Coordinates of C-alpha atoms in Angstrom, one line a residue:
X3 CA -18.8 -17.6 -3.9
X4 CA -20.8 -19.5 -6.3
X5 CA -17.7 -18.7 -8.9
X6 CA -14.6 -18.5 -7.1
X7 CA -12.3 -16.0 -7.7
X8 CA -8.8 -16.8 -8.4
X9 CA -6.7 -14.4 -6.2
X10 CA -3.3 -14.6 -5.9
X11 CA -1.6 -13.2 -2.7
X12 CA 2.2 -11.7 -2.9
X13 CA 4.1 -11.9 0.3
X14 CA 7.5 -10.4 1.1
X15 CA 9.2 -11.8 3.7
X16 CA 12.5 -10.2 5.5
X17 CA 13.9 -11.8 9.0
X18 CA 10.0 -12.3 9.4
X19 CA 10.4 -16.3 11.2
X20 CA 8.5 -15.2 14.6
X21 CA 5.2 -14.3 12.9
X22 CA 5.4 -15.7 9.6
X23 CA 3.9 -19.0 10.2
X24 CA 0.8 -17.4 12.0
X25 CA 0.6 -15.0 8.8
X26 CA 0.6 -17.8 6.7
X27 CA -2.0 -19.8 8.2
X28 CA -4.9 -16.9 8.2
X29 CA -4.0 -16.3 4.6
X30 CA -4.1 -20.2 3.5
X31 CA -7.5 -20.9 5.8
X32 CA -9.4 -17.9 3.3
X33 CA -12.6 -19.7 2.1
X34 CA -14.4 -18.8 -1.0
X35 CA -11.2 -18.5 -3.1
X36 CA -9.2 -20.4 -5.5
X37 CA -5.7 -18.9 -4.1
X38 CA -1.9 -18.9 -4.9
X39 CA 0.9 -17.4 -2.6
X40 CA 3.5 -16.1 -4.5
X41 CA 6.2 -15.4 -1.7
X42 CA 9.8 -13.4 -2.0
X43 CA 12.4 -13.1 0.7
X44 CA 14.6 -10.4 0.9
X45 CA 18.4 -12.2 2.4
X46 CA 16.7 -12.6 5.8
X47 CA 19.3 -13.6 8.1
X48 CA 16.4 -16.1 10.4
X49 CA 14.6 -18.9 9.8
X50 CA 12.3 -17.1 7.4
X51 CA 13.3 -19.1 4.2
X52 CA 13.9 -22.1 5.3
X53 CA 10.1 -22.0 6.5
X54 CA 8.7 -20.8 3.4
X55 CA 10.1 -23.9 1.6
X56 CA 8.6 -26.1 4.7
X57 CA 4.8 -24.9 4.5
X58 CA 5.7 -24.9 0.3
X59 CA 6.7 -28.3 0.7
X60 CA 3.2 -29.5 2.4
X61 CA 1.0 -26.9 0.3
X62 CA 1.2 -27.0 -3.2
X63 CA -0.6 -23.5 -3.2
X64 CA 2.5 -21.7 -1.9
X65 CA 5.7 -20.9 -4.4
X66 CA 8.8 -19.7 -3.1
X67 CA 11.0 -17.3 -5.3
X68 CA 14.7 -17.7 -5.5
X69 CA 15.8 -15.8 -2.2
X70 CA 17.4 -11.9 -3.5
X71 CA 18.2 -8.7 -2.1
X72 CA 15.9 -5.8 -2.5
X73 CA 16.3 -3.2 0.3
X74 CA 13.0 -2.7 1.0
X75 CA 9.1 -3.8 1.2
X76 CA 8.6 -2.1 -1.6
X77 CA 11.5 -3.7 -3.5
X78 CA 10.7 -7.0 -2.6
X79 CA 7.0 -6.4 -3.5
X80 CA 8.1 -5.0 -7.1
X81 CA 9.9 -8.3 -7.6
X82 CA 7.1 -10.0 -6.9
X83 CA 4.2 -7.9 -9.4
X84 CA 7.2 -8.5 -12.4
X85 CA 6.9 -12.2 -11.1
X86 CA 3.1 -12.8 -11.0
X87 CA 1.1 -14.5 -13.0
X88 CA -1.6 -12.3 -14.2
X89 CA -2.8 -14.5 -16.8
X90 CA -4.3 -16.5 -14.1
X91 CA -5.0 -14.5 -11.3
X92 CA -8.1 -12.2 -11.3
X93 CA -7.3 -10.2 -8.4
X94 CA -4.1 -9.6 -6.8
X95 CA -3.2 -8.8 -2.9
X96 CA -0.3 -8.0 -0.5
X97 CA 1.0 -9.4 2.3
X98 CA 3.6 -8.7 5.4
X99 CA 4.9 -11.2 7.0
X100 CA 3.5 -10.5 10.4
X101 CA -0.4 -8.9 10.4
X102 CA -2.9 -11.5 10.5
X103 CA -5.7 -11.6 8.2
X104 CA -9.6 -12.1 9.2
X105 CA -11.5 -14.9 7.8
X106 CA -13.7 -13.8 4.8
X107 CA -11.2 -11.5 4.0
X108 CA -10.7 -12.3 0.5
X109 CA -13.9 -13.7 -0.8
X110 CA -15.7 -10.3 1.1
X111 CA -13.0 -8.2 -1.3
X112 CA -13.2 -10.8 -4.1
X113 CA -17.0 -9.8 -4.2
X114 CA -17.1 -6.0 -3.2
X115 CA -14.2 -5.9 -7.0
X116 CA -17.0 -8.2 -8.8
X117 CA -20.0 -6.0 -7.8
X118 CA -19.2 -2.7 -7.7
X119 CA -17.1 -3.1 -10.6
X120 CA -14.0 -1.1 -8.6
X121 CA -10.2 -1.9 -9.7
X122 CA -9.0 -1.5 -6.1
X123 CA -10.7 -2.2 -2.6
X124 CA -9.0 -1.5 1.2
X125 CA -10.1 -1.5 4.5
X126 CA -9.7 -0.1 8.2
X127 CA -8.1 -2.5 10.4
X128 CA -7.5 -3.4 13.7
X129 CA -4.2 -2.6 15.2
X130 CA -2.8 -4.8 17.9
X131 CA -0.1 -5.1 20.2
X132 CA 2.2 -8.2 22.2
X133 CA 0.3 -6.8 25.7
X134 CA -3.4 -6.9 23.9
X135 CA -3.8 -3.5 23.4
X136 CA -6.7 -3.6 20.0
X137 CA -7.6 0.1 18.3
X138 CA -9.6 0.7 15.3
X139 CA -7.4 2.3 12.3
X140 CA -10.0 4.0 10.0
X141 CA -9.1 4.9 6.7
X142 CA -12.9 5.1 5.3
X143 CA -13.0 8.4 5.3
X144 CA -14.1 10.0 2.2
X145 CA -11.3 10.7 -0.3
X146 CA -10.4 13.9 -1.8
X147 CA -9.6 15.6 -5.0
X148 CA -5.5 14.7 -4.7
X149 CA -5.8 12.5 -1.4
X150 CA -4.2 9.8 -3.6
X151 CA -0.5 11.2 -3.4
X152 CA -0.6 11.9 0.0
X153 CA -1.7 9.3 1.7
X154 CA -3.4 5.6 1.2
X155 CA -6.9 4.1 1.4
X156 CA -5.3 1.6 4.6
X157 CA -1.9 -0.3 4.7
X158 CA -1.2 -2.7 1.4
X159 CA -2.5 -5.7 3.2
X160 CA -5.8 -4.9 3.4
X161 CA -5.7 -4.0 -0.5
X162 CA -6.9 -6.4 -3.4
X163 CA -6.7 -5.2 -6.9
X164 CA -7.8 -6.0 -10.5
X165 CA -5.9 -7.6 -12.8
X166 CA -6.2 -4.6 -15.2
X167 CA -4.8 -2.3 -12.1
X168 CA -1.7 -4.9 -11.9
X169 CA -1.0 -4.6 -15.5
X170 CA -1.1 -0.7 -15.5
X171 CA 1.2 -1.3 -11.9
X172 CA 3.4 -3.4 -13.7
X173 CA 3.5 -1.1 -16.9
X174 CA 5.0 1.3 -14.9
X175 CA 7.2 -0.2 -12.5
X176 CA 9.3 -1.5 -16.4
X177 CA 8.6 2.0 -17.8
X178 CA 12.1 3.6 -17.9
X179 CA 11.0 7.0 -18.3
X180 CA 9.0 6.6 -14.9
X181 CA 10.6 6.7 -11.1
X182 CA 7.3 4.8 -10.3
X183 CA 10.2 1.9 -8.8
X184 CA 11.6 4.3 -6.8
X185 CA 8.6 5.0 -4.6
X186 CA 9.3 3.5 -1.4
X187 CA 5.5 3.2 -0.5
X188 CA 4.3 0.7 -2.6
X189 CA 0.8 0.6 -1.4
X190 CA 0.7 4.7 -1.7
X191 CA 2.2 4.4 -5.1
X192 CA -0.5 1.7 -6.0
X193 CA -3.5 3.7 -5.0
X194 CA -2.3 7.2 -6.5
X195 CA -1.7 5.2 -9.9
X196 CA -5.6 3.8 -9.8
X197 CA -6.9 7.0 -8.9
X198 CA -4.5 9.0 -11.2
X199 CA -5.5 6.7 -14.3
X200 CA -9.5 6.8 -13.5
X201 CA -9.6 3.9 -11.4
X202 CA -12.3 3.5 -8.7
X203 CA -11.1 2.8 -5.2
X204 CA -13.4 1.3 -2.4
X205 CA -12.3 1.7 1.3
X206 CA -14.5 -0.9 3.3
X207 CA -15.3 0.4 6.8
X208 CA -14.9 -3.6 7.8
X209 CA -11.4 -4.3 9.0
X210 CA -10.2 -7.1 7.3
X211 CA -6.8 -7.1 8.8
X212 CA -5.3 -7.7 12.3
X213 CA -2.5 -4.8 12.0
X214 CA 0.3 -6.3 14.1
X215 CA 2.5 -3.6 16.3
X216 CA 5.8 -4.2 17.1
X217 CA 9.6 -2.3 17.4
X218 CA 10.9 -4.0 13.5
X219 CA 7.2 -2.0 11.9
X220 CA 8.7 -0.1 8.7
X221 CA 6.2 2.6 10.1
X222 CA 3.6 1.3 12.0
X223 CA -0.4 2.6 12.6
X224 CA -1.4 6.2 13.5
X225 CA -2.9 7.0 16.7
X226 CA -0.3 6.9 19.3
X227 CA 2.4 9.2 20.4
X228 CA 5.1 7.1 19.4
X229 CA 3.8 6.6 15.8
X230 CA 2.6 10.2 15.5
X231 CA 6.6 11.5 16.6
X232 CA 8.2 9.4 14.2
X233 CA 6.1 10.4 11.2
X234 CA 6.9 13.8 12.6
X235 CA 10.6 13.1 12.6
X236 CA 10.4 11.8 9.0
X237 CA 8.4 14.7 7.5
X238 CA 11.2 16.7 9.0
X239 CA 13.6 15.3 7.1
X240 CA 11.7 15.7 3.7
X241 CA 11.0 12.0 3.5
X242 CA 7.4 12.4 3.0
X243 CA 7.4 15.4 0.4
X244 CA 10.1 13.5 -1.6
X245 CA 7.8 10.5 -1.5
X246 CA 4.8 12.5 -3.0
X247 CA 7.1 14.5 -5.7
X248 CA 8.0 10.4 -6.7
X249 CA 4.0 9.8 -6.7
X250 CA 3.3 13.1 -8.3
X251 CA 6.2 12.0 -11.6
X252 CA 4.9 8.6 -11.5
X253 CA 1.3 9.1 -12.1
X254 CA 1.8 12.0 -14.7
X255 CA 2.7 9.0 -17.4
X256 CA -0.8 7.7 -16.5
X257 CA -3.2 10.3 -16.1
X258 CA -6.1 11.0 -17.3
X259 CA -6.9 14.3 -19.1
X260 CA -9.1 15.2 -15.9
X261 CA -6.4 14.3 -13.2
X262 CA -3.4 15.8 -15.3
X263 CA -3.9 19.6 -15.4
X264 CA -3.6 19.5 -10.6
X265 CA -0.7 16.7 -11.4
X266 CA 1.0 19.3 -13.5
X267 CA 0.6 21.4 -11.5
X268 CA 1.9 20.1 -8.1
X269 CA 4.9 18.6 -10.2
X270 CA 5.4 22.8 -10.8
X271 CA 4.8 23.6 -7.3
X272 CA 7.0 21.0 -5.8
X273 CA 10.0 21.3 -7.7
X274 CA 11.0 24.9 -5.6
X275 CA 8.6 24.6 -1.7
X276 CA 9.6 28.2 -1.0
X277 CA 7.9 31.6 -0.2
X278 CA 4.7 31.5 -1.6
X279 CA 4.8 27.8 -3.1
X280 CA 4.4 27.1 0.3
X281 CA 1.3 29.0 0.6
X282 CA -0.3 28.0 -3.0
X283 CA 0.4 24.5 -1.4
X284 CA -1.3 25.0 1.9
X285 CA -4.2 27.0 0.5
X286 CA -5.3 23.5 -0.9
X287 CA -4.2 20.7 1.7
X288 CA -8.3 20.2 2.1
X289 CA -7.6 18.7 -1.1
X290 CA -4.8 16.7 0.0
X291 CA -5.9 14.8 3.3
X292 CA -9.2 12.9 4.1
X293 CA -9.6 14.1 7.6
X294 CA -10.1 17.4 9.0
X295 CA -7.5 17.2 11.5
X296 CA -4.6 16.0 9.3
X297 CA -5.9 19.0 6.9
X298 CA -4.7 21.5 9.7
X299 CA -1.5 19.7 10.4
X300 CA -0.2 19.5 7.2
X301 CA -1.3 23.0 6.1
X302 CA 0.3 23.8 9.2
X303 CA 3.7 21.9 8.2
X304 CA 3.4 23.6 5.0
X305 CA 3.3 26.8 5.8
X306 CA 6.1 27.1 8.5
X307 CA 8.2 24.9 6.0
X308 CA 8.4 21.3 8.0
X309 CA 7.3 20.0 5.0

């Protein structure tokens, strides 16, 4: 880029010390971007700080927060957005400790933000495994009329946002009449509150992201039995509805008058899922999930009351 943009990349580390290093190194080789790391560990118990400080201490680039305890990837990435410096920073992104990003990454998002004048841009990714398995994780499906609190536009480290989407982020994380902190999706929470506010959101059919699968994933990619019984086993225990009713609260405060009136509304519907809420709600799950298939499924969750 001709102008670089100044992007600055928050990572949150926990017991992270096997992949961290590789992490590291495809986020620092980015080209066509003035970058800062801003990293945060959360009392990992490995080697993770002590190299954080290392690679800190031969690239000036990378800053290493006093080490804390958060809970979470979320918590530790909330930390980090009351940490950053948006004064400097144009665009902000995410990183886990253990995906690896392509090269062009940043500079491909930097420009998509510039051009098409979007607040937040994703992608589809490539998940991989230790034994070499690769499969194609697409999220570029088009969005919906209230996809935003039920799902995201790809995992947080394929996102890159404005710095006018940080500052509306950020607004709400310190607003105390808000349970935006409490969302333990941060990259569902991010996405709902751009798209909730008016925000456009660009999904790039180009992965950008080597999705890394392993047994410590918080969740892990779709599109394998293993993944697909363990979200089953979470929406079972009303982890996912209590996630969007978080979403739903949160982006009220931010709403525009177009989005309020269906946020409203599933607040409403939410607060009692019984009897014929559970058919109001599955009567309009096309506008909940991007894909066809996921359409059915949850409609189908709703409706027999899994959800």
């Amino acid at each position: 880029m001709s102008n670089p943009a100044r992007v600055c990349v928050l990572l949150a580390t926990h017991n992270g010390e096997r992949y961290l290093e590789q992490q590291l190194e495809s986020i620092l080789n980015q080209e066509g971007v003035e970058l800062r790391v801003l990293a945060s560990d959360d009392a990992s118990r490995d080697g993770t700080l002590e190299l954080l400080h290392t690679i800190a201490a031969r690239d000036p680039r990378v800053t290493v927060l006093p080490q804390g305890t958060f809970g979470s990837p979320s918590g530790n990435f909330y930390r980090l957005i009351d940490e950053a410096d948006l004064e400097w920073a144009e665009f902000i992104g995410f990183a886990d400790q253990d995906d690896v990003w392509l090269p062009g990454k940043l500079a491909r998002h930097a420009t998509i933000l510039r051009d098409q004048g979007v607040d937040g841009v994703s992608s589809n990714v490539v998940a991989f495994d230790e034994h070499g398995h690769e499969s194609l994780i697409r999220k570029d499906t088009p969005q919906r009329l209230a996809d935003y609190v039920f799902e995201t536009p790809g995992p947080g480290s394929s996102m890159l946002v404005s710095r006018r989407l940080m500052r509306l982020i950020r607004e709400q994380l310190q607003n105390p009449d808000s349970p935006a902190r409490k969302a333990w999706s941060h990259d569902l929470l991010f996405y709902a509150l751009a798209r909730a506010a008016g925000c456009s959101w660009y999904v790039d059919p180009e992965p950008t992201v080597a999705y890394r699968q392993h047994g410590e994933n918080a969740i892990g990619a779709n599109g394998t039995l293993k993944a697909a019984a363990k979200r089953l086993e979470l929406t079972a225990s009303r982890w996912h509805r209590k996630l969007v009713q978080i979403v739903v609260e949160s982006c009220i405060h931010v709403a525009t008058p177009a989005e309020l009136p269906r946020l409203q509304w599933l607040h409403e519907v939410l607060s009692d899922v019984r009897g014929i809420n559970r058919l109001r709600l599955a009567r309009r799950a096309g506008e909940f999930r991007r894909t066809p298939r996921d359409r059915v499924i949850l409609a189908t969750l709703m409706v027999t009351g899994l959800w």
